Each structure stands twice: as C-alpha cells, then as structure tokens.
Amino acid sequence: MPHARPRPDATARAAAETPFLELLARGAAAEEYERPVLRARADGAGQEELAALERGKMLALRVRAELEGRRRREAELSALFETAHDLAGLRDLDAVLQAIVQRARSLLGTECAYLTLNDPQAGDTYMRVTDGSVSARFQQLRLGMGEGLGGLVAQTARPYVTDSYFDDPRFQHTRTIDSGVRDEGLVAILGVPLMLGSGVIGVLFAADRRARVFEREQTALLASFAAHAAVAIDTANLLAETRSALAELENANEIIRDRSAVIERASEVHDRLTELVLRGGGVHDVAAAVAEVLSGSVSFAESGAAPAEAVERSRQDGHAVRHGDDWVAAVSAGGELLGALVLRGHPGLDPVDQRTLERAAMVTSLLLIARRSAGEAEQRVRGELLDDLLDAPERDPRLLRERAVRLSADLDAPHVVLTARVESAGTGDTAEQETADRQRLWSAASHLAATRHGLAAARDGGTVLLLPAVPDETAGETARQTAAQLGAAVPGAVTVGASAPVPAPASSPGSVAAAYAESRRCVEALRLLGRAGEGAAAEDFGFLGLLLADSGDVGAFVRRTIGPVADYDERRGTELVRTLEAYFGCAMSPARTKEELHVHVNTVAQRLERIGRLLGPDWQSPARALEIQLALRLHRLASAVDR
C-alpha cells in the first residue's frame, strides 16, 4: 500500500522542531533556543511558520528542563549513594561530616555550608564543621535554643529558610549571632534539623552571600544529607561507646589478671612463710622469700637501724608505710618493737602486696619471739649447768660433760671465769632501772656465752661467765674485751674481772668456784682503784695480784716483773739484777751505786739504760719501782732456797 503523503502542516511542524532537536542534542544553553525564532522572523517567515517555531521552542525548553531535572536528581542520588558508602566504612566522624557539608554545598550551589550540634549540658547548639566559611568568629558561634535561624530549627525540629536573614522578623536576632553572620556575609540561609528518632541533635545549613530563593527540592535534598549526618553521628557515638566498653573490659581483664597474679603471689608467700616457720627458718629467710615474690630488696633492720619515724607510724597503724621510695613494716610483739622489714626501691605497692609485706613482718615477729623463748630456755640451761659447777663440786664429771655437749660446750678445755657488774649510770637510778640493767647484762652475757660456746648465769647481783680460753690471749685481755662487748649492750659501764685459766672444769668442778671468787676480787679491786668500767685479771695488778689470786704464784709475779732482766743476765753473764738491787738500796742514786758496786759511774749509767730498755720507760715510777723491789726480794729468796 503506497505511503500517504504528509500533510503540509506536519511538514512545517517537523521543519520547525529540527533546529531545537539539534540544540537539545548538544546541550545548548537556554538563551540559544531564541535564535531560530529570531532568525525566521528576520527572514520574513509567515505567521504560521513563526507559530510553529514558538511551539517547538516551548516543547524543547520543556524537554531540556526535564533532562536537567533528571541529571540533577541523578547527581543528588549519586551524592547520597557516596555519602551512604562513606558511612558504611566510617572511620573518622570529622571526615564524614566534612564530606557531607562539602557535597551539600556543591549540589545546592551555595557559597557556604555548615553543621551545628546540640550541647545538652549547655542547653545550646554549637558550630561543628563548616565549608566555604572565612570568618573565625562565625566558625566559633554558639546559638541558644530559639536564637537565630539555627536555634529555631533546633528548637522546633522543622526546616527554616530565609531569602534575607537580616530582614526576616521570624528569628530572634542576637548581637552575637548577627555579628557572626555579618562577618561571614551571609544573606540567604536554609537550615534543616538532624533527627535521631524524635529528637534533634543538630542542624545542617546551606547559605549564600546574596539574596536567593531555595526550592522545595533543595530543602528535601539538604534534609536527606541531614539524615545521613545524623546516622553518621549516631554510628560514631555507638562506635565510641563500643570502643570505650571494650577498653573498659580490657582494663577490667587486666585488673583481674593483675589481681590473680597478686593473689597467686600472696598465696605463694603464705605457703613459703608457712614452710619457713615449720622448718625453723630465720628472719633473713623470711626477708629473702618476700623479696623474691615482690621483686624487690627486702631486709630486716634492728629497731635502732630502721627509719625511726616510719617504724613508729607503722607500729601505731599496724600497717606498712611508705618512706621515700621504700616501704617499712614494723616488727613488734606485745607492744615491744623488735625491728622492721624494709622493702627498698619499690615505691609502687598495691594493697595485696602491702598486705604480703605486713604478713611477713608478723611472721618475723613470731620467729623472733620463738627464737627468744628458745634462747631464754637455752640460757636457763646454761645457767643451771654453771650453777652446778659453782655450787655442787661433787657432781659426776661424766654427767657434766654430757650436759655441756648438748650446749656445744667443751668442759675438758681450759676456761676463764669472769665476773661482770654493771655500774649505775647516775645517782638518780631507781631500783627498777637497776633491775632492768642487770637483766640486759644477763641477756648480753648469755648471748656472748652462746656464741663463744661457754656458760653464763646471773649471780650475786651480777653475771658470771665461763668462757673457753683463747690461745695467745691472757686472762686480762679476755676481761677487757668482754667489758667492751657487754658495755655496748647496757646503758651503764660494765666492770669485768677474770680469773687465771681453769685447765679442765669438768675434771675439777671445785676449781671453778675458786676461780669465780678470784674474778670477784678482781672486780672489787677495779672498783676500789677507781677503774670501774674496765676489765682486768689478777696478773694485771702487779704485787697486788698476789693477794687477789688464790694460787699465790710468786714465780709468775717475779717473771712478769723482772723476768727480762734476769733472762738477760743469764744469757749474757751480766749483773743487771745486782745493779738493780744496789740502785734501789742506794735510794736510786747513781753516784752511791757506783761506790757500792765499785765500778765507774758511766758503767752504772749504761746498765741503767739497758734495764730501761728491758723493763720499759716507766720502770722508775713509784708503782713500778715498788713492784720491782718486791720482785727482787722474792727472786733473792727463791735463789737462796734453791741453793
């Protein structure tokens, strides 16, 4: 069937629409659509042709507007999709919010976009992020509820728009807000609420620095961005809460792990301290065990060696106290301070570890009390054995030896008997003070006897000791050392007298009582001579020792006094002893002595010089001269008896 020929009006209409289709195809600007009409009018086209061109122009502009709207909606949807994608991978809330205001500004074609958040505590809303802003004052604005456009949006939860902010009477204008908006130069402002459920958490704005009418589609678009911003903020808050909860859980787990470790350490300390007590460990073993568990340096300090103020605080509080970088726990029992445990270089100590140190101090006090009780029992046993030696000389030597062996004493070896008396520190001493001093003296003497494998007992207002004789040490030296050691343990001076060595106390118990009497006479002699607080034996008193000693050993006295001179005569064949006798017989006159000996005076001087080197520079002092003269007479008497 042949095609029908187009009607002339259809042909004219197609010819009129063709130039507009070309404009649509290349996306020409709206003002270019007037050119075909103007060109036809200039060419003298008829009314029908011009009317067709006008209809074509209107249809083309309508199509162009539809295409522009679709492209705009496509861009908006793309921006919303990108925003949703950013939210899905939310890492930084600030970055997401900044992207939202940037896209809102770009799509709405505004000069500025910004976002505020509500502050429930302050009761206002504050600027959170901006894009396109140039004013520092504007970027730091805070809007009260109901103040300005943003405050009204935050208060009513409804979007508001103004073509000219300063001319709009709907908003509560304040100097602060108006100054900030004026600094930024804003005129037209659109604000939409950020909603979470039914609550407003902030406002999203788009603004221009010139008068402008925002369309309904632009308000809807900005509201969509506001919804995304609200989701981003809520998600970020949830993530922050989750992170905070996880951090708290981690901290709780860490605390639980630490507490478990501390409790385990405390249990370990308890077990080790119990084991130490059961096997008879000492205070230093306790300190070592605590140091290992607490990873520090722990030592036991005597009461005088620990920090006094810290120890007193610990004793009063009943807890370990911090002293600088150290911790101090007082060791006390029944109100008596025995010392302290000191943990050094460990300033940070949790309550459980502190309790561990306190428990160790308590165990230390128990060990010290137990040791003291055992020591006192041992002291009583030592005292009873010495009392038997002094008071019951008829005791079976075998039984005495057996008892001594249990105390680690050897009564078949030579011993020295010493008597110790404490001198009062002043005239105002009370009977209680003297009793306390005697108790301290007995305790110190008992300790010394235990360390020297000897015996000690309280007796006759003082203390008596039976100590093993030390080779190459005289009884006088032993007495002086003992006086110094005991004197350091009591407030007053201690006077000590020593006997001559007793060869074997177990074999001749009676000799111990005689030696004790000799040591007591030495103590009394020291006190009468004004030498209280010193130590001496009978041999230290010269000829007076002959009266103090029960043995009356004349030969020993002569040997101690002029033995070097007599030995020199015997070796060299000289007459120094005879010269001494003549010298004292002539009233210590060298001139008369040379006449008595029929020698030159220089010879007398030389002999006297030799005697001085043998006897010492003080041999002519009154006390020494008296002893020498007595020794010379006893020497002559002994020589006559021998002949």
XYZ file of C-alpha atoms in Angstrom:
643
model
C 0.000 0.000 0.000
C 1.542 3.324 -1.024
C 2.613 5.698 1.799
C 0.329 8.664 2.358
C 1.957 11.983 1.634
C 2.443 14.096 4.759
C 0.201 16.962 5.236
C 1.741 20.376 4.688
C 1.183 21.388 8.350
C 3.026 18.238 9.600
C 5.913 19.007 7.302
C 6.091 22.552 8.537
C 5.923 21.350 12.145
C 8.824 18.911 11.640
C 10.863 21.623 9.956
C 10.182 23.941 12.904
C 11.274 21.322 15.513
C 14.527 20.294 13.794
C 16.764 23.205 14.994
C 15.568 22.715 18.569
C 16.387 18.999 18.488
C 19.919 19.926 17.454
C 20.130 22.342 20.414
C 18.893 19.600 22.777
C 21.398 17.162 21.338
C 24.388 19.357 22.074
C 23.042 20.615 25.404
C 22.816 24.274 24.434
C 22.092 26.994 26.935
C 18.517 28.187 27.396
C 19.130 31.555 25.704
C 20.198 29.803 22.477
C 16.656 28.496 21.959
C 15.521 32.027 20.949
C 17.834 32.164 17.944
C 15.797 30.007 15.463
C 12.717 32.154 16.106
C 14.651 35.388 15.718
C 16.330 34.135 12.533
C 12.972 33.121 10.958
C 11.439 36.462 11.832
C 14.400 38.227 10.266
C 13.969 36.117 7.096
C 10.329 37.234 6.816
C 8.710 33.929 7.746
C 4.943 33.832 7.877
C 2.819 33.754 10.979
C 2.139 30.054 10.683
C 5.857 29.229 10.493
C 6.669 31.544 13.401
C 3.883 29.971 15.480
C 5.314 26.506 14.734
C 8.789 27.653 15.796
C 7.410 29.080 19.046
C 5.655 25.775 19.802
C 8.895 23.874 19.010
C 10.879 26.190 21.265
C 8.469 25.683 24.177
C 8.492 21.915 23.775
C 12.298 21.884 23.540
C 12.711 24.040 26.661
C 10.290 21.731 28.494
C 12.300 18.690 27.443
C 15.519 20.475 28.372
C 14.139 21.298 31.851
C 13.076 17.674 32.307
C 16.524 16.456 31.286
C 18.177 18.979 33.597
C 15.978 17.829 36.475
C 16.837 14.204 35.811
C 20.532 14.982 35.627
C 20.265 16.933 38.883
C 18.369 14.107 40.593
C 20.944 11.645 39.272
C 23.754 13.766 40.731
C 21.857 14.066 44.014
C 21.284 10.312 44.163
C 24.936 9.724 43.333
C 25.998 12.092 46.122
C 23.647 10.378 48.566
C 24.979 6.994 47.481
C 28.576 8.150 48.015
C 27.604 9.512 51.429
C 25.994 6.187 52.356
C 29.148 4.422 51.148
C 31.254 6.688 53.374
C 29.022 5.865 56.323
C 29.378 2.138 55.669
C 33.138 2.443 56.030
C 33.023 5.084 58.764
C 36.467 5.582 60.300
C 36.667 9.259 61.101
C 33.492 11.141 62.071
C 35.036 14.540 61.320
C 35.960 13.425 57.795
C 32.428 12.087 57.101
C 30.724 15.246 58.383
C 33.111 17.392 56.367
C 32.261 15.388 53.239
C 28.521 15.860 53.886
C 28.723 19.656 54.096
C 31.024 19.780 51.055
C 28.560 17.731 48.942
C 25.573 19.727 50.188
C 27.317 22.953 49.220
C 28.250 21.553 45.808
C 24.805 20.148 44.903
C 22.847 23.146 46.162
C 25.352 25.505 44.541
C 25.731 27.622 47.682
C 28.735 29.593 48.779
C 28.793 28.101 52.263
C 27.543 25.042 54.140
C 27.902 24.184 57.797
C 26.639 21.881 60.556
C 25.911 22.515 64.229
C 25.368 20.028 67.074
C 23.311 20.410 70.226
C 25.025 20.558 73.622
C 22.557 19.129 76.181
C 24.647 20.239 79.153
C 24.989 23.850 77.980
C 21.475 23.925 76.538
C 22.579 25.404 73.192
C 23.941 24.372 69.781
C 27.487 24.948 68.547
C 29.315 25.021 65.205
C 30.780 21.570 64.386
C 32.044 21.686 60.746
C 31.999 24.325 58.001
C 32.834 24.501 54.299
C 33.345 27.789 52.491
C 33.450 29.795 55.735
C 36.024 32.600 56.033
C 35.157 34.133 59.431
C 36.743 32.788 62.614
C 34.018 34.408 64.715
C 31.337 32.655 62.659
C 33.128 29.297 62.984
C 33.035 29.617 66.795
C 29.347 30.622 67.140
C 27.103 29.070 69.760
C 23.344 29.528 69.334
C 20.893 29.331 72.187
C 17.685 27.370 71.649
C 15.306 29.603 69.672
C 18.004 32.147 68.784
C 18.615 32.850 65.101
C 17.519 30.561 62.299
C 19.609 27.637 63.551
C 18.358 27.948 67.122
C 14.776 27.983 65.856
C 15.361 24.846 63.752
C 16.985 23.093 66.740
C 14.114 24.070 68.996
C 11.190 23.266 66.660
C 12.702 20.324 64.730
C 11.424 21.898 61.476
C 13.361 23.246 58.471
C 13.500 27.018 58.032
C 14.603 29.102 55.065
C 15.106 32.836 54.613
C 15.854 34.830 51.454
C 17.365 37.676 53.504
C 18.327 36.808 57.071
C 18.672 40.333 58.462
C 15.272 41.379 57.041
C 13.428 38.305 58.374
C 11.496 39.058 61.616
C 10.666 35.377 62.320
C 14.014 34.785 64.035
C 15.232 36.015 67.397
C 18.178 38.154 66.428
C 21.033 38.490 68.947
C 24.113 40.661 68.743
C 26.472 37.684 68.892
C 24.720 35.697 66.166
C 24.119 38.684 63.910
C 27.772 39.751 64.272
C 28.948 36.291 63.241
C 26.552 36.099 60.262
C 27.517 39.636 59.206
C 31.251 38.760 59.454
C 30.615 35.797 57.159
C 28.468 37.985 54.837
C 25.567 35.522 54.635
C 22.163 36.603 53.359
C 20.078 33.609 52.238
C 20.142 30.633 54.657
C 18.446 27.219 54.593
C 18.546 25.050 57.762
C 17.188 21.521 58.300
C 17.206 19.507 61.549
C 19.405 16.469 62.247
C 16.982 13.948 63.755
C 17.612 10.807 65.771
C 14.217 9.297 66.399
C 12.077 12.171 67.587
C 14.960 14.182 68.990
C 17.040 16.900 67.359
C 20.814 16.555 67.709
C 21.834 19.431 65.416
C 21.207 21.463 62.255
C 22.611 21.298 58.681
C 22.784 24.612 56.773
C 23.305 25.818 53.211
C 23.789 29.589 52.718
C 24.626 32.231 50.124
C 26.097 35.708 50.430
C 23.304 37.105 48.206
C 19.505 37.004 48.213
C 18.256 33.658 46.916
C 15.108 31.548 46.892
C 15.695 27.901 47.897
C 13.338 25.491 46.100
C 11.418 22.678 47.780
C 13.596 20.060 46.075
C 16.738 21.696 47.545
C 15.205 21.619 51.020
C 14.412 17.915 50.572
C 17.943 17.265 49.323
C 19.506 19.029 52.294
C 17.174 17.084 54.612
C 18.460 13.843 53.064
C 22.028 14.900 53.772
C 20.971 15.818 57.317
C 19.542 12.322 57.792
C 22.853 10.832 56.672
C 24.747 13.151 59.005
C 22.535 12.093 61.926
C 23.203 8.432 61.100
C 26.923 9.145 60.911
C 26.922 10.863 64.286
C 24.849 8.105 65.869
C 27.102 5.436 64.360
C 30.211 7.255 65.536
C 28.758 7.584 69.029
C 27.921 3.888 69.069
C 31.424 3.055 67.876
C 32.904 5.325 70.538
C 30.744 3.693 73.204
C 31.743 0.264 71.889
C 35.410 1.203 71.925
C 35.015 2.625 75.419
C 33.236 -0.521 76.569
C 35.939 -2.684 75.002
C 38.623 -0.554 76.646
C 36.853 -0.857 79.993
C 36.554 -4.610 79.504
C 40.240 -4.783 78.623
C 41.099 -2.735 81.703
C 38.869 -4.964 83.796
C 40.545 -8.056 82.357
C 43.945 -6.518 83.022
C 42.925 -5.742 86.605
C 41.613 -9.286 87.003
C 44.868 -10.687 85.600
C 46.881 -8.441 87.907
C 44.730 -9.356 90.882
C 45.027 -13.031 90.025
C 48.799 -12.679 89.808
C 48.889 -10.737 93.081
C 46.667 -13.283 94.829
C 48.819 -16.073 93.434
C 51.926 -14.302 94.744
C 50.251 -13.792 98.113
C 49.346 -17.484 98.228
C 52.917 -18.383 97.291
C 54.268 -16.137 100.055
C 51.851 -17.692 102.548
C 52.976 -21.194 101.600
C 56.663 -20.280 101.725
C 56.348 -18.474 105.052
C 54.475 -21.447 106.498
C 57.231 -23.757 105.267
C 59.882 -21.466 106.771
C 58.173 -21.486 110.164
C 57.775 -25.261 110.109
C 61.411 -25.927 109.249
C 62.736 -23.336 111.684
C 63.867 -20.647 109.255
C 65.183 -17.286 110.390
C 64.239 -13.663 109.792
C 66.656 -13.376 106.884
C 64.993 -16.366 105.213
C 61.651 -14.560 105.529
C 63.142 -11.395 104.003
C 64.606 -13.387 101.102
C 61.279 -15.118 100.392
C 59.334 -11.833 100.375
C 61.990 -10.139 98.211
C 61.701 -12.890 95.598
C 57.900 -12.661 95.432
C 57.703 -8.847 95.447
C 60.659 -8.454 93.044
C 62.482 -6.076 95.361
C 65.163 -5.885 98.017
C 63.879 -6.779 101.483
C 65.976 -6.724 104.638
C 65.411 -6.983 108.372
C 66.648 -3.993 110.340
C 67.136 -3.817 114.085
C 64.983 -1.252 115.867
C 67.818 1.270 116.008
C 68.838 0.846 112.364
C 65.436 1.408 110.701
C 63.921 4.870 109.981
C 62.507 5.776 113.410
C 59.592 7.939 112.238
C 58.395 5.413 109.632
C 58.746 2.490 112.056
C 56.727 4.325 114.709
C 53.949 5.144 112.228
C 53.854 1.534 111.098
C 53.745 0.275 114.682
C 50.885 2.605 115.580
C 48.847 1.982 112.412
C 49.550 -1.715 112.231
C 50.303 -1.409 108.508
C 53.320 -0.999 106.251
C 54.028 2.674 105.489
C 55.846 4.356 102.632
C 59.167 6.069 103.370
C 60.507 7.782 100.246
C 60.917 5.034 97.653
C 60.873 2.354 100.382
C 58.200 0.596 102.428
C 58.638 -0.090 106.144
C 56.687 -2.643 108.187
C 57.295 -2.626 111.939
C 58.102 -5.968 113.589
C 56.615 -5.839 117.077
C 55.013 -8.093 119.653
C 53.128 -7.203 122.795
C 53.973 -3.508 122.407
C 57.706 -4.256 122.154
C 59.464 -3.086 118.994
C 61.738 -5.825 117.668
C 62.825 -4.216 114.378
C 61.373 -3.684 110.904
C 61.175 -5.218 107.440
C 62.295 -2.681 104.805
C 61.332 -3.102 101.121
C 63.683 -0.904 99.094
C 63.331 0.573 95.612
C 59.647 -0.344 95.231
C 57.596 2.899 95.546
C 54.514 1.442 93.838
C 52.913 -1.234 96.031
C 49.314 -2.415 95.631
C 47.212 -3.309 98.699
C 47.694 -7.065 98.301
C 51.493 -6.767 98.095
C 51.396 -4.347 101.024
C 49.437 -6.929 102.993
C 52.041 -9.536 101.993
C 54.798 -7.369 103.497
C 52.739 -6.871 106.661
C 52.130 -10.629 106.968
C 55.852 -11.230 106.560
C 56.509 -8.736 109.387
C 54.066 -10.642 111.585
C 55.785 -13.957 110.807
C 59.143 -12.319 111.550
C 57.907 -11.190 114.963
C 56.702 -14.732 115.710
C 60.080 -16.165 114.705
C 61.911 -13.622 116.859
C 59.696 -14.337 119.859
C 60.106 -18.079 119.310
C 63.861 -17.679 118.979
C 63.942 -15.524 122.093
C 61.945 -18.107 124.019
C 64.259 -20.847 122.819
C 67.259 -18.671 123.632
C 65.955 -17.929 127.107
C 65.370 -21.624 127.670
C 68.906 -22.359 126.491
C 70.229 -19.563 128.697
C 68.489 -21.085 131.699
C 70.007 -24.462 130.880
C 73.476 -22.896 130.552
C 72.940 -21.026 133.790
C 71.849 -24.192 135.595
C 74.976 -26.037 134.427
C 77.237 -23.195 135.589
C 75.377 -23.038 138.916
C 76.053 -26.742 139.390
C 79.762 -26.213 138.679
C 79.876 -23.419 141.269
C 77.643 -24.891 143.955
C 77.960 -28.675 143.613
C 81.601 -29.645 143.014
C 80.747 -33.261 143.815
C 78.721 -33.654 140.623
C 79.603 -36.572 138.386
C 82.057 -35.249 135.728
C 80.550 -37.590 133.129
C 77.105 -36.087 133.584
C 78.577 -32.582 133.446
C 80.289 -33.386 130.158
C 77.089 -34.811 128.643
C 75.110 -31.721 129.601
C 77.855 -29.484 128.214
C 77.949 -31.353 124.880
C 74.220 -30.669 124.376
C 75.087 -26.966 124.722
C 78.083 -27.222 122.346
C 80.467 -26.583 125.264
C 83.719 -28.492 125.941
C 84.432 -28.565 129.702
C 87.646 -30.519 129.196
C 89.318 -27.492 127.566
C 90.822 -24.567 129.532
C 88.289 -21.919 130.528
C 88.368 -18.489 132.125
C 85.850 -17.457 134.793
C 84.706 -13.837 134.501
C 82.546 -11.755 136.814
C 80.669 -8.802 135.269
C 78.958 -5.996 137.188
C 77.015 -3.096 135.654
C 77.738 0.325 137.137
C 74.795 2.679 137.693
C 74.532 5.436 135.092
C 73.694 8.113 137.670
C 72.685 8.800 141.242
C 69.038 9.076 140.286
C 68.685 5.493 139.057
C 65.716 3.683 140.539
C 65.585 0.096 141.712
C 63.535 -0.740 138.631
C 66.219 0.774 136.405
C 68.994 -1.186 138.149
C 66.986 -4.382 137.789
C 66.445 -3.677 134.098
C 70.180 -3.006 133.617
C 71.068 -6.280 135.316
C 68.556 -8.099 133.086
C 70.127 -6.586 129.979
C 73.582 -7.515 131.256
C 72.496 -11.112 131.793
C 70.897 -11.258 128.311
C 74.036 -9.843 126.680
C 76.294 -12.173 128.677
C 74.132 -15.175 127.778
C 74.319 -14.260 124.100
C 78.102 -13.884 124.333
C 78.402 -17.228 126.105
C 76.265 -18.945 123.465
C 78.358 -17.536 120.597
C 81.620 -18.472 122.402
C 80.371 -21.963 123.365
C 80.566 -21.077 127.043
C 78.201 -20.723 130.010
C 76.616 -17.748 131.788
C 74.444 -17.243 134.860
C 73.033 -14.372 136.894
C 74.680 -14.427 140.334
C 75.349 -12.176 143.343
C 73.884 -9.048 141.715
C 75.943 -9.513 138.575
C 76.727 -12.097 135.917
C 79.302 -14.866 135.882
C 80.676 -16.333 132.640
C 82.721 -19.431 131.922
C 84.364 -18.875 128.519
C 86.880 -21.040 126.642
C 90.418 -19.655 126.956
C 91.730 -18.206 123.692
C 95.266 -19.292 122.729
C 97.841 -16.476 122.954
C 95.336 -14.311 124.821
C 95.830 -13.502 128.502
C 93.005 -13.560 131.019
C 93.327 -9.779 131.337
C 92.843 -9.319 127.586
C 89.783 -11.560 127.700
C 88.392 -9.453 130.563
C 88.933 -6.189 128.707
C 87.296 -7.480 125.516
C 84.341 -8.808 127.488
C 83.913 -5.478 129.304
C 83.804 -3.669 125.948
C 81.310 -6.108 124.422
C 78.935 -6.133 127.384
C 79.269 -2.380 127.903
C 77.879 -1.794 124.418
C 74.677 -3.669 125.343
C 73.685 -1.816 128.549
C 73.346 1.887 129.404
C 75.921 1.835 132.221
C 79.578 0.825 132.222
C 80.418 -2.826 132.835
C 83.330 -3.877 135.078
C 84.762 -7.337 134.386
C 87.218 -9.364 136.485
C 88.853 -12.531 135.187
C 90.440 -15.500 136.901
C 93.502 -17.410 135.885
C 92.590 -20.151 133.346
C 90.943 -23.283 134.764
C 92.533 -26.259 132.905
C 89.512 -28.614 132.774
C 86.339 -27.549 134.627
C 84.612 -30.910 134.206
C 87.513 -32.775 135.807
C 87.746 -30.436 138.816
C 84.436 -28.635 139.357
C 85.751 -27.216 142.650
C 88.325 -25.120 140.798
C 85.506 -23.216 139.077
C 84.207 -21.904 142.400
C 87.719 -20.797 143.420
C 88.236 -19.091 140.069
C 84.868 -17.311 140.478
C 85.971 -15.977 143.877
C 89.212 -14.708 142.300
C 87.340 -12.941 139.477
C 85.046 -11.273 142.015
C 88.036 -9.963 143.968
C 89.399 -8.504 140.719
C 86.102 -6.692 140.126
C 86.150 -5.234 143.627
C 89.796 -4.204 143.235
C 88.986 -2.372 139.977
C 86.115 -0.522 141.615
C 88.238 0.402 144.688
C 91.022 1.669 142.418
C 88.537 3.905 140.528
C 88.748 1.776 137.384
C 85.058 0.854 137.127
C 84.013 0.031 133.565
C 87.331 -1.718 132.802
C 88.372 -5.334 132.623
C 91.376 -6.975 134.331
C 92.766 -10.195 135.779
C 94.969 -10.724 138.864
C 98.068 -10.637 136.683
C 97.252 -7.029 135.771
C 97.544 -5.791 139.403
C 101.261 -6.452 139.936
C 102.150 -7.471 143.504
C 98.504 -6.799 144.478
C 97.620 -9.717 142.256
C 99.437 -11.993 144.720
C 96.773 -11.068 147.254
C 93.861 -11.354 144.781
C 94.850 -14.692 143.287
C 94.188 -17.873 145.231
C 97.202 -19.571 143.703
C 99.827 -17.139 145.120
C 102.073 -17.801 142.131
C 105.232 -15.951 143.284
C 107.313 -17.180 140.378
C 104.823 -15.851 137.858
C 104.882 -12.459 139.552
C 108.718 -12.359 139.505
C 108.811 -13.389 135.841
C 106.266 -10.750 134.845
C 108.099 -8.032 136.780
C 111.896 -8.576 136.312
C 111.965 -11.634 134.067
C 113.508 -9.785 131.078
C 116.412 -8.525 133.264
C 117.068 -11.912 134.847
C 116.954 -13.625 131.450
C 119.434 -11.077 130.062
C 121.875 -11.769 132.917
C 121.547 -15.485 132.333
C 122.222 -15.210 128.596
C 124.977 -12.573 128.719
C 126.567 -13.197 132.121
C 125.916 -9.572 133.182
C 124.968 -8.220 136.614
C 121.835 -6.183 135.823
C 119.821 -7.759 138.689
C 122.618 -6.964 141.182
C 122.829 -3.426 139.765
C 119.065 -3.021 140.293
C 119.349 -4.173 143.930
C 122.224 -1.747 144.570
C 120.439 1.098 142.790
C 117.307 0.788 144.934
C 119.410 0.120 148.044
C 121.250 3.427 147.454
C 117.986 5.384 147.216
C 118.195 5.403 143.401
C 121.500 7.419 143.450
C 123.894 6.516 140.583
C 126.903 8.004 142.467
C 126.355 5.905 145.587
C 125.531 2.884 143.430
C 128.945 3.019 141.666
C 130.626 3.066 145.089
C 128.528 0.098 146.225
C 129.424 -1.851 143.093
C 132.991 -0.496 142.828
C 132.513 0.430 139.177
C 132.715 3.652 137.196
C 129.640 5.891 137.213
C 129.422 5.544 133.420
C 129.106 1.806 133.825
C 126.179 2.341 136.203
C 124.529 4.684 133.654
C 124.971 2.188 130.839
C 123.496 -0.636 132.944
C 120.500 1.508 133.967
C 119.912 2.434 130.326
C 119.913 -1.249 129.393
C 117.462 -2.005 132.233
C 115.144 0.759 130.973
C 115.081 -0.807 127.517
C 114.232 -4.214 129.018
C 111.566 -3.096 131.542
C 110.072 -0.095 129.768
C 110.463 3.680 130.188
C 108.251 3.878 133.315
C 110.217 1.355 135.367
C 111.289 4.042 137.860
C 107.748 5.313 138.532
C 106.682 4.792 142.162
C 104.234 1.954 141.443
C 106.607 0.103 139.125
C 109.596 0.711 141.414
C 107.695 -0.825 144.341
C 106.779 -3.918 142.295
C 110.365 -4.292 141.040
C 111.831 -4.074 144.540
C 109.343 -6.702 145.793
C 110.165 -8.945 142.848
C 113.936 -8.532 143.538
C 113.499 -9.668 147.159
C 111.321 -12.620 146.159
C 113.869 -13.516 143.473
C 116.725 -13.458 146.019
C 114.641 -15.513 148.443
C 113.863 -18.097 145.774
C 117.537 -18.254 144.787
C 118.575 -18.830 148.430
C 116.011 -21.630 148.791
C 117.245 -23.274 145.573
C 120.826 -23.259 146.885
